[in-house]
JSON list of C-alpha atoms in Angstrom, two decimals:
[
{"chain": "A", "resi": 1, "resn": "UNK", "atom": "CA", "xyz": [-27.54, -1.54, -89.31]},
{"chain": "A", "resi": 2, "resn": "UNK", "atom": "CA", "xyz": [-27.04, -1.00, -93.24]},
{"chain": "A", "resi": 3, "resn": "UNK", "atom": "CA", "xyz": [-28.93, 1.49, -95.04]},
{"chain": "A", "resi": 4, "resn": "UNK", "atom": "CA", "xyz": [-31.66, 0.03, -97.01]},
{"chain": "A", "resi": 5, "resn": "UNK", "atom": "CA", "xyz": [-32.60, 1.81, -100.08]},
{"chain": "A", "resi": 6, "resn": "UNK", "atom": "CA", "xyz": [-36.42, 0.46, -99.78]},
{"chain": "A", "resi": 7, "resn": "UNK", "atom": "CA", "xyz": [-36.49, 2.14, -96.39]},
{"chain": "A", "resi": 8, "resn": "UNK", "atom": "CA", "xyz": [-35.31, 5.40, -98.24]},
{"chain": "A", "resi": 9, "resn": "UNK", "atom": "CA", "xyz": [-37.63, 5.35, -100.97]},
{"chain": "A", "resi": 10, "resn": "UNK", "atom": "CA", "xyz": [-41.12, 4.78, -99.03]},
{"chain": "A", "resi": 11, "resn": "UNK", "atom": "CA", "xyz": [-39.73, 7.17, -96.69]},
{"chain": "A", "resi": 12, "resn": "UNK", "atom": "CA", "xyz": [-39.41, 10.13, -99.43]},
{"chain": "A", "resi": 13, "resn": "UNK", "atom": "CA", "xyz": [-42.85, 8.60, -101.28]},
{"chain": "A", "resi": 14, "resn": "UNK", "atom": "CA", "xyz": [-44.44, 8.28, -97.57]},
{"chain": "A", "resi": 15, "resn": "UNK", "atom": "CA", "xyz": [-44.02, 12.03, -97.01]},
{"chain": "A", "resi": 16, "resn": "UNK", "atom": "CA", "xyz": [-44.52, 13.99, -100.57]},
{"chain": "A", "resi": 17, "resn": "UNK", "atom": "CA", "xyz": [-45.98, 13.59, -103.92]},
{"chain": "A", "resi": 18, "resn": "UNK", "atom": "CA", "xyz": [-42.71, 12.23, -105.61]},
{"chain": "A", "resi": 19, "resn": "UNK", "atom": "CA", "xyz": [-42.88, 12.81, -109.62]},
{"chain": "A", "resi": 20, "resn": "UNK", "atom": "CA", "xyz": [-38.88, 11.23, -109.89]},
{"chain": "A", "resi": 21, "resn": "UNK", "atom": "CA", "xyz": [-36.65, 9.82, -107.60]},
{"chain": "A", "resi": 22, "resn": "UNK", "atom": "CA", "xyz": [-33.46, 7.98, -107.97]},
{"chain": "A", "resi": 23, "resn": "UNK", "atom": "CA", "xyz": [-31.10, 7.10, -105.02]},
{"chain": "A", "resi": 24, "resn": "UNK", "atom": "CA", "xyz": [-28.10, 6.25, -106.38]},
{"chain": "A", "resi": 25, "resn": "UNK", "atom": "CA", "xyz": [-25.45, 4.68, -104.14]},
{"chain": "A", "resi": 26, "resn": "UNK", "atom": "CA", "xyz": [-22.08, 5.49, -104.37]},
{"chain": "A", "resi": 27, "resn": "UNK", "atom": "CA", "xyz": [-20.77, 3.90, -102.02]},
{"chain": "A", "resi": 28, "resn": "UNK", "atom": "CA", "xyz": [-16.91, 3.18, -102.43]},
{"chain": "A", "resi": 29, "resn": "UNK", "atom": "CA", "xyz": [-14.62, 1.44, -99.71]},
{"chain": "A", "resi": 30, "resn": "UNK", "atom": "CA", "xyz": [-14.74, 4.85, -97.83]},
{"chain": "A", "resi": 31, "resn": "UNK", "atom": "CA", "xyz": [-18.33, 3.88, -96.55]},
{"chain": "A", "resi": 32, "resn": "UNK", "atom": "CA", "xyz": [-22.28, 4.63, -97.03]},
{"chain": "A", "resi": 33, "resn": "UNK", "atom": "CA", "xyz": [-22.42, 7.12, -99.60]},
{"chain": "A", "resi": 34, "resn": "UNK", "atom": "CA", "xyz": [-25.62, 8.47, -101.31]},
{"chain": "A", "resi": 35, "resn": "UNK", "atom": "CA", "xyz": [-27.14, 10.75, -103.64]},
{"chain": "A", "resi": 36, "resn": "UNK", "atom": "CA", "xyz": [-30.55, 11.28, -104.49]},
{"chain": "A", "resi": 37, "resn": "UNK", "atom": "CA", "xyz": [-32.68, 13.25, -106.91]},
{"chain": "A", "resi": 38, "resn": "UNK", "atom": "CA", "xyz": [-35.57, 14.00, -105.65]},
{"chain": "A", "resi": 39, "resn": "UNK", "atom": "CA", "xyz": [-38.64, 15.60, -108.13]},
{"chain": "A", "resi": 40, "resn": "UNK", "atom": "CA", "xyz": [-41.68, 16.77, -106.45]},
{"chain": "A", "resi": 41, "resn": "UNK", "atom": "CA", "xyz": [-44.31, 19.53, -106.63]},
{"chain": "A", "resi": 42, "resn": "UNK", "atom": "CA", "xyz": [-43.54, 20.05, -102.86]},
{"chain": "A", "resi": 43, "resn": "UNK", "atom": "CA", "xyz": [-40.70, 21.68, -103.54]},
{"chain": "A", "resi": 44, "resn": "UNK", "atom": "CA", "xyz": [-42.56, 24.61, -104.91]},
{"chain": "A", "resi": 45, "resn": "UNK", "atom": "CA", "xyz": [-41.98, 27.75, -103.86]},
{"chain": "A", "resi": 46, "resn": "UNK", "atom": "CA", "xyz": [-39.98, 26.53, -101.39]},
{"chain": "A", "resi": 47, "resn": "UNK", "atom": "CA", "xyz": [-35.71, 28.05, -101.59]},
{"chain": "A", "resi": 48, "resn": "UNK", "atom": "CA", "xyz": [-33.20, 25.24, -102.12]},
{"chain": "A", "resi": 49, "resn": "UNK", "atom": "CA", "xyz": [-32.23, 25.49, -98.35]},
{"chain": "A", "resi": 50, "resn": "UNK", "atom": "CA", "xyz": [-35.92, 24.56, -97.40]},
{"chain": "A", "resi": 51, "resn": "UNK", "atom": "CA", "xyz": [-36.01, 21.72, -99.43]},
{"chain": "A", "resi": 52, "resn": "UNK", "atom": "CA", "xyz": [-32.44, 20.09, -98.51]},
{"chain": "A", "resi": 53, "resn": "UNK", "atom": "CA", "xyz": [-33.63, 20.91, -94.92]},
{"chain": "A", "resi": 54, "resn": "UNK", "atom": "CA", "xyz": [-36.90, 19.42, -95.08]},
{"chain": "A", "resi": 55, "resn": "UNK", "atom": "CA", "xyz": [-35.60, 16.34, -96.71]},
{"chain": "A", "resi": 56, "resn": "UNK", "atom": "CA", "xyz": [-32.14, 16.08, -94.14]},
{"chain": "A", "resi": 57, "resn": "UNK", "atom": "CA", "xyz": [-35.20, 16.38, -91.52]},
{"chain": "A", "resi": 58, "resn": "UNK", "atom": "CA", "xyz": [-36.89, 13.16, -93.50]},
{"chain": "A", "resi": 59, "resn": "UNK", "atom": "CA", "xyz": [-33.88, 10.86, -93.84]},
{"chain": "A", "resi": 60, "resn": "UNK", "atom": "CA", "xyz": [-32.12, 12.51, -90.25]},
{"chain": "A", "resi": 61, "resn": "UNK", "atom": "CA", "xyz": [-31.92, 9.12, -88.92]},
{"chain": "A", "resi": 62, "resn": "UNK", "atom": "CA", "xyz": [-30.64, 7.64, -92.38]},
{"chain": "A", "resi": 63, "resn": "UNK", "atom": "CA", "xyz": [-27.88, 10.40, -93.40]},
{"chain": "A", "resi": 64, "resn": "UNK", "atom": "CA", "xyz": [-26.73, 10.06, -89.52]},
{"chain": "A", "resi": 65, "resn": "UNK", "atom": "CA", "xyz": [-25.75, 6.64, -90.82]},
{"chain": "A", "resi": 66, "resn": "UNK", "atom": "CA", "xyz": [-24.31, 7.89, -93.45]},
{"chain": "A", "resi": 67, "resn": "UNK", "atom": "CA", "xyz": [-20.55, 8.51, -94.58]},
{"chain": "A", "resi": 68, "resn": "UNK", "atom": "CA", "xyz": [-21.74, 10.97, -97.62]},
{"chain": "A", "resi": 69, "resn": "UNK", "atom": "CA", "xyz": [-24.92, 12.42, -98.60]},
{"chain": "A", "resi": 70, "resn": "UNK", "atom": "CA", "xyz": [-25.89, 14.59, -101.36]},
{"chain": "A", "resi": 71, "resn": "UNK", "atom": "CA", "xyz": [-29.07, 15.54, -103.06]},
{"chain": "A", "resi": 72, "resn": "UNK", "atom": "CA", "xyz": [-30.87, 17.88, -105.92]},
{"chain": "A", "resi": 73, "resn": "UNK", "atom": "CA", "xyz": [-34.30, 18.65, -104.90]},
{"chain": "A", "resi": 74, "resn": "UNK", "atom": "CA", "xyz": [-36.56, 19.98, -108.36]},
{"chain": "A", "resi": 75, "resn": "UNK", "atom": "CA", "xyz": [-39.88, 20.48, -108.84]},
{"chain": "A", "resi": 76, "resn": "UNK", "atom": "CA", "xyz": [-42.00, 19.11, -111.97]},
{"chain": "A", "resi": 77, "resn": "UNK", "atom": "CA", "xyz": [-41.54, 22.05, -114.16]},
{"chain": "A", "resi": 78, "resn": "UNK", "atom": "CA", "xyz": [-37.38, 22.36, -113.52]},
{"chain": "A", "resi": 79, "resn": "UNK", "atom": "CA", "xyz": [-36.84, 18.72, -113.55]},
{"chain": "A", "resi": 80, "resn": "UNK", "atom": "CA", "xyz": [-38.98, 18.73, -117.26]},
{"chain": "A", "resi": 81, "resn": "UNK", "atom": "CA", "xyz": [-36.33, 21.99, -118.19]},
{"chain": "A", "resi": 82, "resn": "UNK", "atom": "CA", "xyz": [-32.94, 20.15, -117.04]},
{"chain": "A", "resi": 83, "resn": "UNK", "atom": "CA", "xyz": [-33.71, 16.76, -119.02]},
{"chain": "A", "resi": 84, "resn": "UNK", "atom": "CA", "xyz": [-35.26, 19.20, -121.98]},
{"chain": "A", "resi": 85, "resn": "UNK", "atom": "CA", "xyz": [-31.57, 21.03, -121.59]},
{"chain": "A", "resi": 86, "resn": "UNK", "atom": "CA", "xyz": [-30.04, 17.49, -122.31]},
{"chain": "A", "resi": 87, "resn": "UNK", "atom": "CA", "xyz": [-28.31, 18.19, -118.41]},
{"chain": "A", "resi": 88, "resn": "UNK", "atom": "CA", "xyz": [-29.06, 15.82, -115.99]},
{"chain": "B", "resi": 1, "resn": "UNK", "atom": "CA", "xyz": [-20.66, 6.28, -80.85]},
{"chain": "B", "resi": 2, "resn": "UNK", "atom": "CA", "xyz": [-21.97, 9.16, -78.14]},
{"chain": "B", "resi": 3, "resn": "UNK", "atom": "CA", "xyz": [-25.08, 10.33, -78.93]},
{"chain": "B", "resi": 4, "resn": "UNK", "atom": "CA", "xyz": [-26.18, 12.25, -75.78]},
{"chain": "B", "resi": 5, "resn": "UNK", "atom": "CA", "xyz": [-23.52, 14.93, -76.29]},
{"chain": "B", "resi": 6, "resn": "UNK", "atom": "CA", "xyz": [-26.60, 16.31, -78.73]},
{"chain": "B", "resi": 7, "resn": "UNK", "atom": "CA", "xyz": [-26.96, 19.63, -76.78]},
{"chain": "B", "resi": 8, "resn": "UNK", "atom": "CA", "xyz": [-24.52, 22.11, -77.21]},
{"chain": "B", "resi": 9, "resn": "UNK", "atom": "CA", "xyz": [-23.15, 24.03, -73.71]},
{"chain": "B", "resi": 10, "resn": "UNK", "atom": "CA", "xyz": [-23.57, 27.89, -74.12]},
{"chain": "B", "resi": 11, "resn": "UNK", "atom": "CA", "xyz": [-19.75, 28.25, -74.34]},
{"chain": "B", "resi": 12, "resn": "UNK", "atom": "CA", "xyz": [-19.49, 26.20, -77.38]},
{"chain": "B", "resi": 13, "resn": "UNK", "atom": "CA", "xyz": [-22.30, 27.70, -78.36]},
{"chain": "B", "resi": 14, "resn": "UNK", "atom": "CA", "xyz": [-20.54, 31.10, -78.83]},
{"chain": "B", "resi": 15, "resn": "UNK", "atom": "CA", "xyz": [-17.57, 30.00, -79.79]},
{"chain": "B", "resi": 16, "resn": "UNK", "atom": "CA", "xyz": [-19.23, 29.12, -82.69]},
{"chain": "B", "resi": 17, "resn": "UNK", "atom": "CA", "xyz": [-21.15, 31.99, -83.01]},
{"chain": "B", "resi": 18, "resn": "UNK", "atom": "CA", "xyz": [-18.19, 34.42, -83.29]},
{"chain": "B", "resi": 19, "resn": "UNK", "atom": "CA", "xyz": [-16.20, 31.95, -85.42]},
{"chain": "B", "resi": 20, "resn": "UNK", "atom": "CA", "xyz": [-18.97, 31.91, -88.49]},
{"chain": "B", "resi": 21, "resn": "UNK", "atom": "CA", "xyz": [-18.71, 35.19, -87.95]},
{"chain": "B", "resi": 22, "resn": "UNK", "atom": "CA", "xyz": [-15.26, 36.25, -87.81]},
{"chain": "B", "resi": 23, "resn": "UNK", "atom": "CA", "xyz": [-14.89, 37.10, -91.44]},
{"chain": "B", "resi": 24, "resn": "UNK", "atom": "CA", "xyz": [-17.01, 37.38, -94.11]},
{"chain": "B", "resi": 25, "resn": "UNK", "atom": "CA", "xyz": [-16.91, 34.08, -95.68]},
{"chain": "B", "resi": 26, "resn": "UNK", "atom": "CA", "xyz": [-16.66, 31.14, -93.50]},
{"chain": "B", "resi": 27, "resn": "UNK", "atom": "CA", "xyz": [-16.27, 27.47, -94.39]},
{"chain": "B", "resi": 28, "resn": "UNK", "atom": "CA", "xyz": [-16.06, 23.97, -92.14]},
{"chain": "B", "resi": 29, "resn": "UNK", "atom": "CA", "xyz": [-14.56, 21.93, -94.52]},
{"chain": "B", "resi": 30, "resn": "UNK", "atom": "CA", "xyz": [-12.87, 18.77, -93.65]},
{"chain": "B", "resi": 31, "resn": "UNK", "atom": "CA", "xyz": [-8.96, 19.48, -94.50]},
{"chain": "B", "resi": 32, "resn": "UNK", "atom": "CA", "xyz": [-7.96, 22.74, -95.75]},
{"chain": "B", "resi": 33, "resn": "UNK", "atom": "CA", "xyz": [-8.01, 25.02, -99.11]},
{"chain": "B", "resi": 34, "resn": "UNK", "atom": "CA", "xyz": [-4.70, 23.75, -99.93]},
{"chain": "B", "resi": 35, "resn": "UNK", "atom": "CA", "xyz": [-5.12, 20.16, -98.84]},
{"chain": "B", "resi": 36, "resn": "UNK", "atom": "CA", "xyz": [-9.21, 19.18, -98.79]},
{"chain": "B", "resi": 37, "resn": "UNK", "atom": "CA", "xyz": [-9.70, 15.71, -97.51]},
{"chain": "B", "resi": 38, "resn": "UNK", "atom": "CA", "xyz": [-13.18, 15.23, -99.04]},
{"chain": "B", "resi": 39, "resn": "UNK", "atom": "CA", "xyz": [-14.09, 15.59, -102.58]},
{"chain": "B", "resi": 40, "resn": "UNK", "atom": "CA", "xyz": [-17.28, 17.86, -101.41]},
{"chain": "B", "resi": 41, "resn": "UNK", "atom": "CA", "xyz": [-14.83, 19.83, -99.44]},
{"chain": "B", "resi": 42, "resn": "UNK", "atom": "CA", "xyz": [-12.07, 20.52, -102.60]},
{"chain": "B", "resi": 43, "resn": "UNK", "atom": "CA", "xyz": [-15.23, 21.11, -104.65]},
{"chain": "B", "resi": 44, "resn": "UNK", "atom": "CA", "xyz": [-16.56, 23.85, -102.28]},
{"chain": "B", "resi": 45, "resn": "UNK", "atom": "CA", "xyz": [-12.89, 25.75, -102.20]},
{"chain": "B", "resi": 46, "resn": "UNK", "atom": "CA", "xyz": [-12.90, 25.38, -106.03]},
{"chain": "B", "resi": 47, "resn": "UNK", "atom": "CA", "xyz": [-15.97, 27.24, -106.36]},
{"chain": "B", "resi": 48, "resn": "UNK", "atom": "CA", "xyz": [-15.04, 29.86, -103.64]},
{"chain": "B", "resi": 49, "resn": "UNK", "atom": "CA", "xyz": [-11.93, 30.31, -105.73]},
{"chain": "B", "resi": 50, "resn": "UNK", "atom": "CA", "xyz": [-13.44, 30.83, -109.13]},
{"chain": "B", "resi": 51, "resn": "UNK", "atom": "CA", "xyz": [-16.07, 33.29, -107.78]},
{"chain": "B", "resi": 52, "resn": "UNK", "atom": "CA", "xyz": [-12.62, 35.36, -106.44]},
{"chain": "B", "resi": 53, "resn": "UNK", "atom": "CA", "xyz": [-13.70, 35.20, -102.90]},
{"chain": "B", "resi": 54, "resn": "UNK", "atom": "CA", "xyz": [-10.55, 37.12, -101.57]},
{"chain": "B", "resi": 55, "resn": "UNK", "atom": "CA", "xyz": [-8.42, 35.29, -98.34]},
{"chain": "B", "resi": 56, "resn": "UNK", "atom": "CA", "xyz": [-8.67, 38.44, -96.25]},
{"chain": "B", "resi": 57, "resn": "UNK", "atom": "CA", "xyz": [-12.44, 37.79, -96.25]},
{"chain": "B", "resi": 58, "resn": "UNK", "atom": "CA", "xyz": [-12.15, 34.08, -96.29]},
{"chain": "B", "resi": 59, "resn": "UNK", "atom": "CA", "xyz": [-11.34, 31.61, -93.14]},
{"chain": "B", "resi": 60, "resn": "UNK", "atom": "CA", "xyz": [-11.76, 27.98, -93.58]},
{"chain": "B", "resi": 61, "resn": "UNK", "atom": "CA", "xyz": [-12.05, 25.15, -90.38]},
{"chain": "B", "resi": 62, "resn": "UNK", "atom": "CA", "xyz": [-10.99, 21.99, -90.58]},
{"chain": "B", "resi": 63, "resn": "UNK", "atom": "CA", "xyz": [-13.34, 19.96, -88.99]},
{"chain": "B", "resi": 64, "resn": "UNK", "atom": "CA", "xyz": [-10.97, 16.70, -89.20]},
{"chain": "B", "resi": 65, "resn": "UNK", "atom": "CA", "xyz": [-8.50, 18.61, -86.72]},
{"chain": "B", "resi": 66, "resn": "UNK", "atom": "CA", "xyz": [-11.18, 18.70, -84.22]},
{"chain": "B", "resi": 67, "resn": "UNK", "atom": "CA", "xyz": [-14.25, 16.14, -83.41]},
{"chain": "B", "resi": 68, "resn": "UNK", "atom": "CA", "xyz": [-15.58, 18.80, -81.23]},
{"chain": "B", "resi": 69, "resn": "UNK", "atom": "CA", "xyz": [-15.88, 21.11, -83.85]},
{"chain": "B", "resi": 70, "resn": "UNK", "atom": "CA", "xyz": [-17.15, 18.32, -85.80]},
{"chain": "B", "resi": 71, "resn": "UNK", "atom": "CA", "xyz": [-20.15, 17.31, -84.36]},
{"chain": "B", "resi": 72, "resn": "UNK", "atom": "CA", "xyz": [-21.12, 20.47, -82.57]},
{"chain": "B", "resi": 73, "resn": "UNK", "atom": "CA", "xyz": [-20.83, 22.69, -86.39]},
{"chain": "B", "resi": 74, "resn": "UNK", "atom": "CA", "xyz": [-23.81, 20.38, -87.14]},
{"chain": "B", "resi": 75, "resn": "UNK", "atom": "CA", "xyz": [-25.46, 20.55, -83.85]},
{"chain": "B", "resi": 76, "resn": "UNK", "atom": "CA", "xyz": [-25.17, 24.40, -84.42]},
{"chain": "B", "resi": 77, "resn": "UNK", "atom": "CA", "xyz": [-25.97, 24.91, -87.97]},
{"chain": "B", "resi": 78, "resn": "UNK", "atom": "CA", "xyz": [-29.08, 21.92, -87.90]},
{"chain": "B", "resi": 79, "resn": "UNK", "atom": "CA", "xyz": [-26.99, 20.61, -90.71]},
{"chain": "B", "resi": 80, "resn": "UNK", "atom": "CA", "xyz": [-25.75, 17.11, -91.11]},
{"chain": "B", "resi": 81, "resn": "UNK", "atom": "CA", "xyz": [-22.45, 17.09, -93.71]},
{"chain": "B", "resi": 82, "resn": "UNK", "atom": "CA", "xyz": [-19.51, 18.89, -94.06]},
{"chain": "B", "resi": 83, "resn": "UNK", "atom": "CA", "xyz": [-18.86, 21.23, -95.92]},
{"chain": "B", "resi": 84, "resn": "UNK", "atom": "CA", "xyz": [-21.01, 24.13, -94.55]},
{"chain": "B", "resi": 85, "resn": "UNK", "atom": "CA", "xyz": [-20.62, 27.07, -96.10]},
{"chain": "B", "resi": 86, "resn": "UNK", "atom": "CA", "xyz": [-21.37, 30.63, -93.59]},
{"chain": "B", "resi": 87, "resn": "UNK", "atom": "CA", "xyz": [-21.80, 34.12, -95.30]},
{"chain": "B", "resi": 88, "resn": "UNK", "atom": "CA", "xyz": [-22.08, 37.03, -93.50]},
{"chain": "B", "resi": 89, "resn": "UNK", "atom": "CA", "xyz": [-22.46, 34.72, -90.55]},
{"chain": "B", "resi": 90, "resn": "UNK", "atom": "CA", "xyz": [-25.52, 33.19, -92.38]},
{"chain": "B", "resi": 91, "resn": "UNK", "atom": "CA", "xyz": [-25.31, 29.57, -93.05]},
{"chain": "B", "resi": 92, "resn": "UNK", "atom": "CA", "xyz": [-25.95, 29.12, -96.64]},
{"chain": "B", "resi": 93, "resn": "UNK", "atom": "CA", "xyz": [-26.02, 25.46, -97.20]},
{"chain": "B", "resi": 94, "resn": "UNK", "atom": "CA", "xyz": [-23.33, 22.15, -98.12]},
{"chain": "B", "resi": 95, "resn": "UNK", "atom": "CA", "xyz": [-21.62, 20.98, -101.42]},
{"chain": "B", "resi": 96, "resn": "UNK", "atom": "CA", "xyz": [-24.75, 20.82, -103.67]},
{"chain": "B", "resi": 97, "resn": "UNK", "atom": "CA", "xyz": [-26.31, 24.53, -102.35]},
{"chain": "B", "resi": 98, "resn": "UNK", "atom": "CA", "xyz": [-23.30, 25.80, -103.36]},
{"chain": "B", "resi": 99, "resn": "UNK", "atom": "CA", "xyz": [-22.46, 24.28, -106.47]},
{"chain": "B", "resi": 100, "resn": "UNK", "atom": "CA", "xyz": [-26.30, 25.30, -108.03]},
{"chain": "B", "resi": 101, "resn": "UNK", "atom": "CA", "xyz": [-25.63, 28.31, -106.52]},
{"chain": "B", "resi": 102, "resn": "UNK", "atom": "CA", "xyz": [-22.71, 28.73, -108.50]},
{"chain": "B", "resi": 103, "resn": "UNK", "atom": "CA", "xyz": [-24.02, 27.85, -111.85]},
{"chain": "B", "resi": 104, "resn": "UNK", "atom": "CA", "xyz": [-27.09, 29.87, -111.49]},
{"chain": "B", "resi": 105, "resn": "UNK", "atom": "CA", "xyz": [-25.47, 32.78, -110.13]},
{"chain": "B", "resi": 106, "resn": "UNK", "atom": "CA", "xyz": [-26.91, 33.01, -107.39]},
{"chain": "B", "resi": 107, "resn": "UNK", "atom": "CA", "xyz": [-23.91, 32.71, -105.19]},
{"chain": "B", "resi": 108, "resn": "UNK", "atom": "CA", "xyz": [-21.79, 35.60, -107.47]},
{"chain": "B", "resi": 109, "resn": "UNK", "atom": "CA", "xyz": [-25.00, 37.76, -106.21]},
{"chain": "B", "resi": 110, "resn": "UNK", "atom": "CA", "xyz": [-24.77, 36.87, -102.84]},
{"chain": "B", "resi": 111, "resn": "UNK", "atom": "CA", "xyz": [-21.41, 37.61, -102.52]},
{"chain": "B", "resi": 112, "resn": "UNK", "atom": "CA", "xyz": [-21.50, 40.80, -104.27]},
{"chain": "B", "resi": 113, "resn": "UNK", "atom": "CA", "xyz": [-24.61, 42.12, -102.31]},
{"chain": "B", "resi": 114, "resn": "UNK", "atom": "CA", "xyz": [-22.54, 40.91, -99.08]},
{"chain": "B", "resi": 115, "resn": "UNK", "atom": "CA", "xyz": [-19.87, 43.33, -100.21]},
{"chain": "B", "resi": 116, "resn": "UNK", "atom": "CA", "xyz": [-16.94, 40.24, -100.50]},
{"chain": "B", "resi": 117, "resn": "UNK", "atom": "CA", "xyz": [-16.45, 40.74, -103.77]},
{"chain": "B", "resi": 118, "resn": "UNK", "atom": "CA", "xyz": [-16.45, 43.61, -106.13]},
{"chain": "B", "resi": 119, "resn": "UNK", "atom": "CA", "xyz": [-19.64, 43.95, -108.66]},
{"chain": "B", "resi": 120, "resn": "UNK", "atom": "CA", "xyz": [-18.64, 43.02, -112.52]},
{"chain": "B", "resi": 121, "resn": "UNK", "atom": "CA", "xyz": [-18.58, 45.59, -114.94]},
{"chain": "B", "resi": 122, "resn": "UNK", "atom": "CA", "xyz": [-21.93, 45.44, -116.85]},
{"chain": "B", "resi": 123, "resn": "UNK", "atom": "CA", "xyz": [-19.57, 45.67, -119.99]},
{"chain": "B", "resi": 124, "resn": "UNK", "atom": "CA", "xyz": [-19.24, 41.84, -119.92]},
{"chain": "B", "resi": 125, "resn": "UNK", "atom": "CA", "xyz": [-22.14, 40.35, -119.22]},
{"chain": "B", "resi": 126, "resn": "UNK", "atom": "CA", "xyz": [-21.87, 37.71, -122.18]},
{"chain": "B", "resi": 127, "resn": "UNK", "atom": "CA", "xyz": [-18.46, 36.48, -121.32]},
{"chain": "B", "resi": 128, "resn": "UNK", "atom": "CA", "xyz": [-19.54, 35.99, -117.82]},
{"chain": "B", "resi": 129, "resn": "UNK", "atom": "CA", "xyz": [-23.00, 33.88, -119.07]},
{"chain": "B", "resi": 130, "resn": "UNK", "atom": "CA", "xyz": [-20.96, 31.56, -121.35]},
{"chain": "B", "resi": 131, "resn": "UNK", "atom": "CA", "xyz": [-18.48, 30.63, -118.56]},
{"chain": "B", "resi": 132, "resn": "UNK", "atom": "CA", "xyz": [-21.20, 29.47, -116.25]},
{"chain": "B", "resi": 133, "resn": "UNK", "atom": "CA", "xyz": [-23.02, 27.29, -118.66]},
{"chain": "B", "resi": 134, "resn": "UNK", "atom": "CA", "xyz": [-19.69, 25.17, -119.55]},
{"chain": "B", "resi": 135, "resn": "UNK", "atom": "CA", "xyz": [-20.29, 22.12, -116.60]}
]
């Protein structure tokens, strides 16, 4: 069963307070490949490991499907510095 | 595709254990440093490299050579890609944990506190800042 990107989304907006989100597929002939950017004050004062964790946790049944997965979890305040920094 | 091999048997179990432990930096990468078969993979070497991790301290499993390996690593470590990066027999997280690692310097600290590689001089603490704001 394909991936479907709505499922994704309202899975991510089901669970936190989601500020930015993209899911970008790049999938290539090699198979199902994703990355997302996830922006949300739940990430707060949580490490980096938390958050991937939390979100692999979300999507576990999704990234099992998957060929390639990556993400960048931000909150409000370091998502707001990186696109002030011109880096995004 | 066989799902109910999700538990992993105490022996593999320990295997395990002692391999993310047998040196100080540990990677399951799919390839190897010299050939990486994933562009996650080559781009979790690179970084290793340019931080000076040396290959005494470093051993690297190729997770294509063995589907055991490849399915039980992320049984083991609760983690579902490759690479997976171990320090200190600590998992420390995939492709992307490493990478912001690298650029905020966390990961230079990490390794330095772990003893794998040497501290840098305070003398060139400029230098050092410009190269890891270049992306």
């Amino acid at each position: 069963m394909p991936i479907s990107l709505p499922d994704l989304e309202s899975a991510i907006r089901a669970a936190i307070p989601v500020t930015h989100l993209e899911i970008i597929d790049q999938s290539s002939g090699c198979g199902e490949n994703y990355a997302i950017v996830v922006v949300s004050e739940a990430f707060a004062g949580k490490t980096t490991l938390a958050r991937h964790r939390f979100i692999n946790e979300l999507l576990k049944n999704e990234i099992a499907q998957m060929h390639a997965f990556s993400q960048k979890t931000l909150t409000p305040k370091q998502w707001e510095d990186q696109l002030a920094k011109g880096s995004a | 595709f066989n799902v109910a091999r999700r538990f992993l048997s105490q022996e593999t179990r320990s295997k395990i254990q002692s391999a993310v432990s047998s040196t100080p930096v540990v990677l399951f990468m799919k390839g190897n440093p010299e050939q990486p078969q994933c562009g996650f993979s080559r781009a979790a070497v690179k970084v290793l490299e340019l931080q000076g991790v040396p290959p005494e301290k470093f051993t690297s499993f190729d997770v294509l050579s063995d589907p055991e390996l490849r399915s039980a690593i992320k049984e083991f470590s609760d983690w579902p890609t490759i690479p997976q990066l171990y320090v200190d027999g600590e998992f420390v997280g995939g492709c992307d944990i490493l990478l912001s690692m690298h650029q905020s310097g966390e990961l230079e600290q990490l390794l330095e506190k772990k003893g794998v590689i040497p501290p840098l001089e305070e003398a060139v603490p400029e230098e050092h800042k410009r190269a890891s704001e270049s992306s």
